N, CA, C and O atoms as a GROMACS GRO file, in nm:
protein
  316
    1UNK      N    1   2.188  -1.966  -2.246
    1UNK     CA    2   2.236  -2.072  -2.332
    1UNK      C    3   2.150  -2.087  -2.457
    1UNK      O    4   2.136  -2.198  -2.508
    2UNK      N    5   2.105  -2.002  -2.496
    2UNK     CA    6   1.991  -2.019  -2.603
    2UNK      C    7   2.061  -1.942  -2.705
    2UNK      O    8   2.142  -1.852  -2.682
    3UNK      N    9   2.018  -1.990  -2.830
    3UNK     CA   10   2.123  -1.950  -3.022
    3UNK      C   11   2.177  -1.969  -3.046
    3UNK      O   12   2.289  -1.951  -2.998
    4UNK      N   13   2.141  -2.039  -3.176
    4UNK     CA   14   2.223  -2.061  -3.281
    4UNK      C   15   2.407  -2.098  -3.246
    4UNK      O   16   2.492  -2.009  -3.253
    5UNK      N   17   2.444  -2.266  -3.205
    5UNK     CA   18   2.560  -2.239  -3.174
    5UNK      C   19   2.590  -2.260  -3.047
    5UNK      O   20   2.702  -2.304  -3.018
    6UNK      N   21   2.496  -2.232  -2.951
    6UNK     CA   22   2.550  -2.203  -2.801
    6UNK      C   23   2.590  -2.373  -2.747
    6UNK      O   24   2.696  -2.412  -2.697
    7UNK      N   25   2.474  -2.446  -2.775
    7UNK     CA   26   2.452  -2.607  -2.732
    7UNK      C   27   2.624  -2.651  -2.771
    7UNK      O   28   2.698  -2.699  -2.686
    8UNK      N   29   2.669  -2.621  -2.923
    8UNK     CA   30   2.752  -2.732  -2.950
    8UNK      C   31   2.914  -2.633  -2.881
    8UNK      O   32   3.013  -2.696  -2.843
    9UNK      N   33   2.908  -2.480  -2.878
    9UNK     CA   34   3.024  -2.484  -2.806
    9UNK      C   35   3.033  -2.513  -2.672
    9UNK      O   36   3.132  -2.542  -2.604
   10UNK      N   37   2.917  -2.501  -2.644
   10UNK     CA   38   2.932  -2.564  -2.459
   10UNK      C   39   3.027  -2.664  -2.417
   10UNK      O   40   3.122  -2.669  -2.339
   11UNK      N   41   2.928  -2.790  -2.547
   11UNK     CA   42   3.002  -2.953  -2.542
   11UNK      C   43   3.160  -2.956  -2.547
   11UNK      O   44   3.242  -3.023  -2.483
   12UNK      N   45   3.177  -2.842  -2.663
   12UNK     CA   46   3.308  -2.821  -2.691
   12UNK      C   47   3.400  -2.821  -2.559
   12UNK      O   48   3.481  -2.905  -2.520
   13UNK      N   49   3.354  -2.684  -2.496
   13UNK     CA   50   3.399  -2.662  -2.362
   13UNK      C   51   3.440  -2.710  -2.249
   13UNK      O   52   3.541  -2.695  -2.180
   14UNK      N   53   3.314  -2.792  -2.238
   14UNK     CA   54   3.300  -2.906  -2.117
   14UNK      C   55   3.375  -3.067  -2.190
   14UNK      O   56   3.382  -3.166  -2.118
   15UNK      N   57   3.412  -3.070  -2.295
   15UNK     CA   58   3.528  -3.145  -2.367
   15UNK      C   59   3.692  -3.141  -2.341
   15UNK      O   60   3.777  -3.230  -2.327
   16UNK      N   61   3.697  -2.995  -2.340
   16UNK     CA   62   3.841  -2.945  -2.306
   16UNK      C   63   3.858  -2.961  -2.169
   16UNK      O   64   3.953  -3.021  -2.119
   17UNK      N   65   3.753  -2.901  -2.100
   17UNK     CA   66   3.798  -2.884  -1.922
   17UNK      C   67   3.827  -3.034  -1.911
   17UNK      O   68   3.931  -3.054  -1.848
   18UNK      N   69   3.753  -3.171  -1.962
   18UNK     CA   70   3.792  -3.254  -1.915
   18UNK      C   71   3.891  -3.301  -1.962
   18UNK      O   72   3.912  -3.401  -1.894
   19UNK      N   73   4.018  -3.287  -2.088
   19UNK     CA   74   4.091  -3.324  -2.127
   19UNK      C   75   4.196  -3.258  -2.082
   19UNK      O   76   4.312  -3.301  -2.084
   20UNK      N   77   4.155  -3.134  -2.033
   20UNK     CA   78   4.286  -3.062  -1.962
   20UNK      C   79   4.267  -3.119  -1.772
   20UNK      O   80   4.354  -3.133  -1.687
   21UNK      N   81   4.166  -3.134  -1.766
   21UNK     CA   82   4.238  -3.250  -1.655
   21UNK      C   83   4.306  -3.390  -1.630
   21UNK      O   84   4.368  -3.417  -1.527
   22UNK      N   85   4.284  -3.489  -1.754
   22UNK     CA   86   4.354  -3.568  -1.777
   22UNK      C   87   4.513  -3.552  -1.805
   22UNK      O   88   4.606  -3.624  -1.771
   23UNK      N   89   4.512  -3.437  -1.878
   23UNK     CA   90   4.629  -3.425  -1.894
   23UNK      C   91   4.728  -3.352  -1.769
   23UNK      O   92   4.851  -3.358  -1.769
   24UNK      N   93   4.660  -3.293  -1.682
   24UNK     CA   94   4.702  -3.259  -1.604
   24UNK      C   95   4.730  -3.315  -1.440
   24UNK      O   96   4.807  -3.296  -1.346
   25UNK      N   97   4.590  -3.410  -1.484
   25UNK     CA   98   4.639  -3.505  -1.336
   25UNK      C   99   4.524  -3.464  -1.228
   25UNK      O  100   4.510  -3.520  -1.119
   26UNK      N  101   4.442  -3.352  -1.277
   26UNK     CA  102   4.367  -3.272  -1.193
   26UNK      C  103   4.222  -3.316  -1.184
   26UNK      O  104   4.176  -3.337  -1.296
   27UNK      N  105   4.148  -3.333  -1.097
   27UNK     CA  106   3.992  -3.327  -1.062
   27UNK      C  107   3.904  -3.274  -1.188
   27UNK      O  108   3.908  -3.151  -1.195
   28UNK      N  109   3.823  -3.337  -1.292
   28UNK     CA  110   3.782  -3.225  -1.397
   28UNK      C  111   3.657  -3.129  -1.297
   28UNK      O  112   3.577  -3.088  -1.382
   29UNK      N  113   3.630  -3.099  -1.214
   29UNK     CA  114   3.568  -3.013  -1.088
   29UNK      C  115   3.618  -2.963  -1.059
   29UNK      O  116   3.576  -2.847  -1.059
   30UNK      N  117   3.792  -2.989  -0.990
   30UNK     CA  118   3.852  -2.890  -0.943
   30UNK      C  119   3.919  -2.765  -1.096
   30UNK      O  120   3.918  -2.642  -1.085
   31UNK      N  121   3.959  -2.826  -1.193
   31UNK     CA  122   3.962  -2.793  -1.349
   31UNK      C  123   3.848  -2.640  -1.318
   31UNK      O  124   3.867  -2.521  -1.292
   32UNK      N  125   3.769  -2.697  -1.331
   32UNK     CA  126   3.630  -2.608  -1.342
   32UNK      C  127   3.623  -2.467  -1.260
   32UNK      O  128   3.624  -2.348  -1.291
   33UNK      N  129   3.615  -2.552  -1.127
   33UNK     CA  130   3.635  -2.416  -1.028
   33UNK      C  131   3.767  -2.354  -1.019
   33UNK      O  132   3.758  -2.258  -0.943
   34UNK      N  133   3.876  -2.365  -1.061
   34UNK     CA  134   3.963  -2.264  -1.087
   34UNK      C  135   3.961  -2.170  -1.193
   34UNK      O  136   4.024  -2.065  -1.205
   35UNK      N  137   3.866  -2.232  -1.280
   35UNK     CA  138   3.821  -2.143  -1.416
   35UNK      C  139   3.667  -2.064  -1.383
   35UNK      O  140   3.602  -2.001  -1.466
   36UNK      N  141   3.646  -2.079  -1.297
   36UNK     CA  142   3.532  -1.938  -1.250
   36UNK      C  143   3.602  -1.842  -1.225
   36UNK      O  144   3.723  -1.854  -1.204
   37UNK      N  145   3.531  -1.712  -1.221
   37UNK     CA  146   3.578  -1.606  -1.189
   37UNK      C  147   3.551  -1.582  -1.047
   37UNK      O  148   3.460  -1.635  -0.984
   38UNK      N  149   3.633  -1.502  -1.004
   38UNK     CA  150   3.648  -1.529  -0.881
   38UNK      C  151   3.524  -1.370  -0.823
   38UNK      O  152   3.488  -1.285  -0.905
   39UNK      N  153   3.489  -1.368  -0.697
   39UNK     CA  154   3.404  -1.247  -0.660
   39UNK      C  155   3.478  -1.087  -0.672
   39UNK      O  156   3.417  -0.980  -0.676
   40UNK      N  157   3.609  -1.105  -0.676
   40UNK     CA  158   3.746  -1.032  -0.681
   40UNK      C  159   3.718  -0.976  -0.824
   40UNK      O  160   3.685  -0.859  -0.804
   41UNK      N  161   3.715  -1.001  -0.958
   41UNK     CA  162   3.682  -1.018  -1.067
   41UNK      C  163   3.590  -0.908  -1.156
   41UNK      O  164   3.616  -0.853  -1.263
   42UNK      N  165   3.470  -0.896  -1.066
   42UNK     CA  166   3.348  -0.859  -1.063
   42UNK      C  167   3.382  -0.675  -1.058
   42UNK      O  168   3.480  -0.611  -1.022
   43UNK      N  169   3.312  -0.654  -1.086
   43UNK     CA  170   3.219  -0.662  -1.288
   43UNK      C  171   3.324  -0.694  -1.390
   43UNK      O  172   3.423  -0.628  -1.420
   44UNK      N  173   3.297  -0.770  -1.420
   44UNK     CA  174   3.354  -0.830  -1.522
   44UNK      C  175   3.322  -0.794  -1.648
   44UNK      O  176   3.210  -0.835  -1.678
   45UNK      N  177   3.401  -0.707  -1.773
   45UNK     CA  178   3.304  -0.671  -1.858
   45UNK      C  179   3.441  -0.790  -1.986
   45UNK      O  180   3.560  -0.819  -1.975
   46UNK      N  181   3.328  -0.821  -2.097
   46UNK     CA  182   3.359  -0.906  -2.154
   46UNK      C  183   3.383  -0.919  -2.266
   46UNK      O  184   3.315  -0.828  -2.314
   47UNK      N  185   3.446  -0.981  -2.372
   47UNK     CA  186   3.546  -0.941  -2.489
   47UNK      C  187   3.458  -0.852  -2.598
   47UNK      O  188   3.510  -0.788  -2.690
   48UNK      N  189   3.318  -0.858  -2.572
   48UNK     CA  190   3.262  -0.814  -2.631
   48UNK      C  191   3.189  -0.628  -2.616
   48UNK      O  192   3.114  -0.552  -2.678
   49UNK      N  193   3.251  -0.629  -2.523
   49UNK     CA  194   3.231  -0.501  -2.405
   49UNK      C  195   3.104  -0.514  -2.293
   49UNK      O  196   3.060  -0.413  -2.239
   50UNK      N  197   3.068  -0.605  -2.274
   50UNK     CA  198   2.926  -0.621  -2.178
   50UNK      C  199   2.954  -0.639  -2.070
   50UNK      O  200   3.025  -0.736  -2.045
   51UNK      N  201   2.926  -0.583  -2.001
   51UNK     CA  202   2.987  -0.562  -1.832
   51UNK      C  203   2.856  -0.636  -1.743
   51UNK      O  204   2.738  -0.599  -1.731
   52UNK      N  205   2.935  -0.765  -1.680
   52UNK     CA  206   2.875  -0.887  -1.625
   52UNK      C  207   2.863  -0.820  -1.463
   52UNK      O  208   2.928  -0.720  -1.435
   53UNK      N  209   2.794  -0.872  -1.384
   53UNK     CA  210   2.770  -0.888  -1.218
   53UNK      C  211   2.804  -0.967  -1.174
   53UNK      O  212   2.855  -1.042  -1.257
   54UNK      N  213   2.808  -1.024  -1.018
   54UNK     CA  214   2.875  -1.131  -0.999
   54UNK      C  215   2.777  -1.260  -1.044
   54UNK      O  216   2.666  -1.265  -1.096
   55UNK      N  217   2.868  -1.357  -0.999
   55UNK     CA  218   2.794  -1.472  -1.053
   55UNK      C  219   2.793  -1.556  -0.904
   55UNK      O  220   2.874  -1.541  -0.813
   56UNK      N  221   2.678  -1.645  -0.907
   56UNK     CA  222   2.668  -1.711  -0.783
   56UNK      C  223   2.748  -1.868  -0.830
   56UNK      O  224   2.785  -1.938  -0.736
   57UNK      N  225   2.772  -1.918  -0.977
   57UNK     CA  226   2.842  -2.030  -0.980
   57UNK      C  227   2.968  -2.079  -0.888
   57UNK      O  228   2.971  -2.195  -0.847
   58UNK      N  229   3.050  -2.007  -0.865
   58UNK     CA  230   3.155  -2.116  -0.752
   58UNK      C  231   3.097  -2.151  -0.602
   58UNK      O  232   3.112  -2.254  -0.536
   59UNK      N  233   3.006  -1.996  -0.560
   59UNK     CA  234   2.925  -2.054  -0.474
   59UNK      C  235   2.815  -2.198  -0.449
   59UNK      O  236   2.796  -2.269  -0.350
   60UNK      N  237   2.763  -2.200  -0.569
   60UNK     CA  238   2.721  -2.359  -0.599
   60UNK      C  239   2.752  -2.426  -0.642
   60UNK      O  240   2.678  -2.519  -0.670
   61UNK      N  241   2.902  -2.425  -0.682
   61UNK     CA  242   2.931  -2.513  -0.746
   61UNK      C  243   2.954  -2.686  -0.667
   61UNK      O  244   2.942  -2.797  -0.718
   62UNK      N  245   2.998  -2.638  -0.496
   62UNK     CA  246   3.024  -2.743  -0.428
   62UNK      C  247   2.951  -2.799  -0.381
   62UNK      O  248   2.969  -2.917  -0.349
   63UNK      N  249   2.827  -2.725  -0.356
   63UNK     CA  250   2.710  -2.781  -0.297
   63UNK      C  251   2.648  -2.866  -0.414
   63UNK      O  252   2.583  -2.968  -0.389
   64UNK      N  253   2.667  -2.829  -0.519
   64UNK     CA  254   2.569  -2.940  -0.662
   64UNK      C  255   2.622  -3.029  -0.673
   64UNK      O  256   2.550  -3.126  -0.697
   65UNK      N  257   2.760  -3.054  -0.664
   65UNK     CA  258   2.891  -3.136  -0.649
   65UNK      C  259   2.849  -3.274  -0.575
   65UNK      O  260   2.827  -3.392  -0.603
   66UNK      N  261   2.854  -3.187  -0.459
   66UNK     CA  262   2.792  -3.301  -0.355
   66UNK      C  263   2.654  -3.369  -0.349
   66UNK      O  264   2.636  -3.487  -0.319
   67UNK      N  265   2.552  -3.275  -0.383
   67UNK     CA  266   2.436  -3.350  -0.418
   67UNK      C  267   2.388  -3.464  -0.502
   67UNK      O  268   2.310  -3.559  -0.492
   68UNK      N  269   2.478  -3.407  -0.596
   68UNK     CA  270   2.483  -3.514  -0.734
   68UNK      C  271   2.596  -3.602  -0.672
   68UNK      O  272   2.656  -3.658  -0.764
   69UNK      N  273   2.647  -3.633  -0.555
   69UNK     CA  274   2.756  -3.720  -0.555
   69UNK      C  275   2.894  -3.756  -0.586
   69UNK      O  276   2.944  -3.869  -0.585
   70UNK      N  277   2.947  -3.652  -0.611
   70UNK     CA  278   3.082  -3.592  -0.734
   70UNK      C  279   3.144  -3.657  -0.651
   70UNK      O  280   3.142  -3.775  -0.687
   71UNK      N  281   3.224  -3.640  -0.518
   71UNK     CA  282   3.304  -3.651  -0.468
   71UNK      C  283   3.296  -3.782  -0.418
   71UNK      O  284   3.402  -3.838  -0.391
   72UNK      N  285   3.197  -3.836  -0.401
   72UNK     CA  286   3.183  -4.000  -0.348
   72UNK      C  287   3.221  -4.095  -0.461
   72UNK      O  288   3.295  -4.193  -0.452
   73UNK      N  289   3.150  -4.043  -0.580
   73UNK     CA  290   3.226  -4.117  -0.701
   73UNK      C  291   3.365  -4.116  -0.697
   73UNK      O  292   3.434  -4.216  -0.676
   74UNK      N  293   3.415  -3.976  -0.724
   74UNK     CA  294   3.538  -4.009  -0.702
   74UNK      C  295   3.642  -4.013  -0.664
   74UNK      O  296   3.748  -3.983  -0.718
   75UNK      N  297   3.609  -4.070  -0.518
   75UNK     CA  298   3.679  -4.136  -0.425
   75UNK      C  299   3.684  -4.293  -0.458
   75UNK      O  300   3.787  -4.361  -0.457
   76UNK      N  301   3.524  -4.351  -0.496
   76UNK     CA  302   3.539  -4.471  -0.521
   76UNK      C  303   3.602  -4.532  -0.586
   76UNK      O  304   3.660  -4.638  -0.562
   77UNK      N  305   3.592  -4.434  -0.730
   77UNK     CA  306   3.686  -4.432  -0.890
   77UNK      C  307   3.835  -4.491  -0.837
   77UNK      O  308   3.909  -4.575  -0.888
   78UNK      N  309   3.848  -4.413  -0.715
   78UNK     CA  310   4.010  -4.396  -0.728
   78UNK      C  311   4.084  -4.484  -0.620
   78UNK      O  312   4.202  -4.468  -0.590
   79UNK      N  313   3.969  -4.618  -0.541
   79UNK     CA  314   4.014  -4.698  -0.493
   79UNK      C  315   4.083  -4.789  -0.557
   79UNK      O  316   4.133  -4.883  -0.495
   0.00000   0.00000   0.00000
């Protein structure tokens, strides 16, 4: 995540995933983890031609989820 650029398209990013779950009705988490790549995927080479390895993100994604409380929030949210 480091240069020139990287910080503000992130925000960008993590802007959309959550507006395309509003608009969709969807979990912005569950949003997320359907937009990982899946282990199926792998090597992944990328628009730029760089051929990626797998990634351990969907694997943690549920466990950070829960640590940080994701799902207790919102459950509560949605009493």
């Amino acid at each position: 995540y480091r240069g020139a650029g990287r910080p503000e398209a992130a925000y960008i990013i993590e802007r959309l995933m959550d507006a395309v779950a509003r608009e969709t009705g969807l979990d912005p988490f569950e949003v997320r983890c359907r937009n990982y790549l899946q282990p199926s995927d792998f090597p992944h080479r990328t628009p730029n031609g760089e051929e990626t390895s797998a990634t351990p993100r969907l694997r943690c994604a549920d466990p950070g989820a829960t640590a940080r409380g994701w799902h207790r929030c919102r459950a509560a949210r949605h009493r």
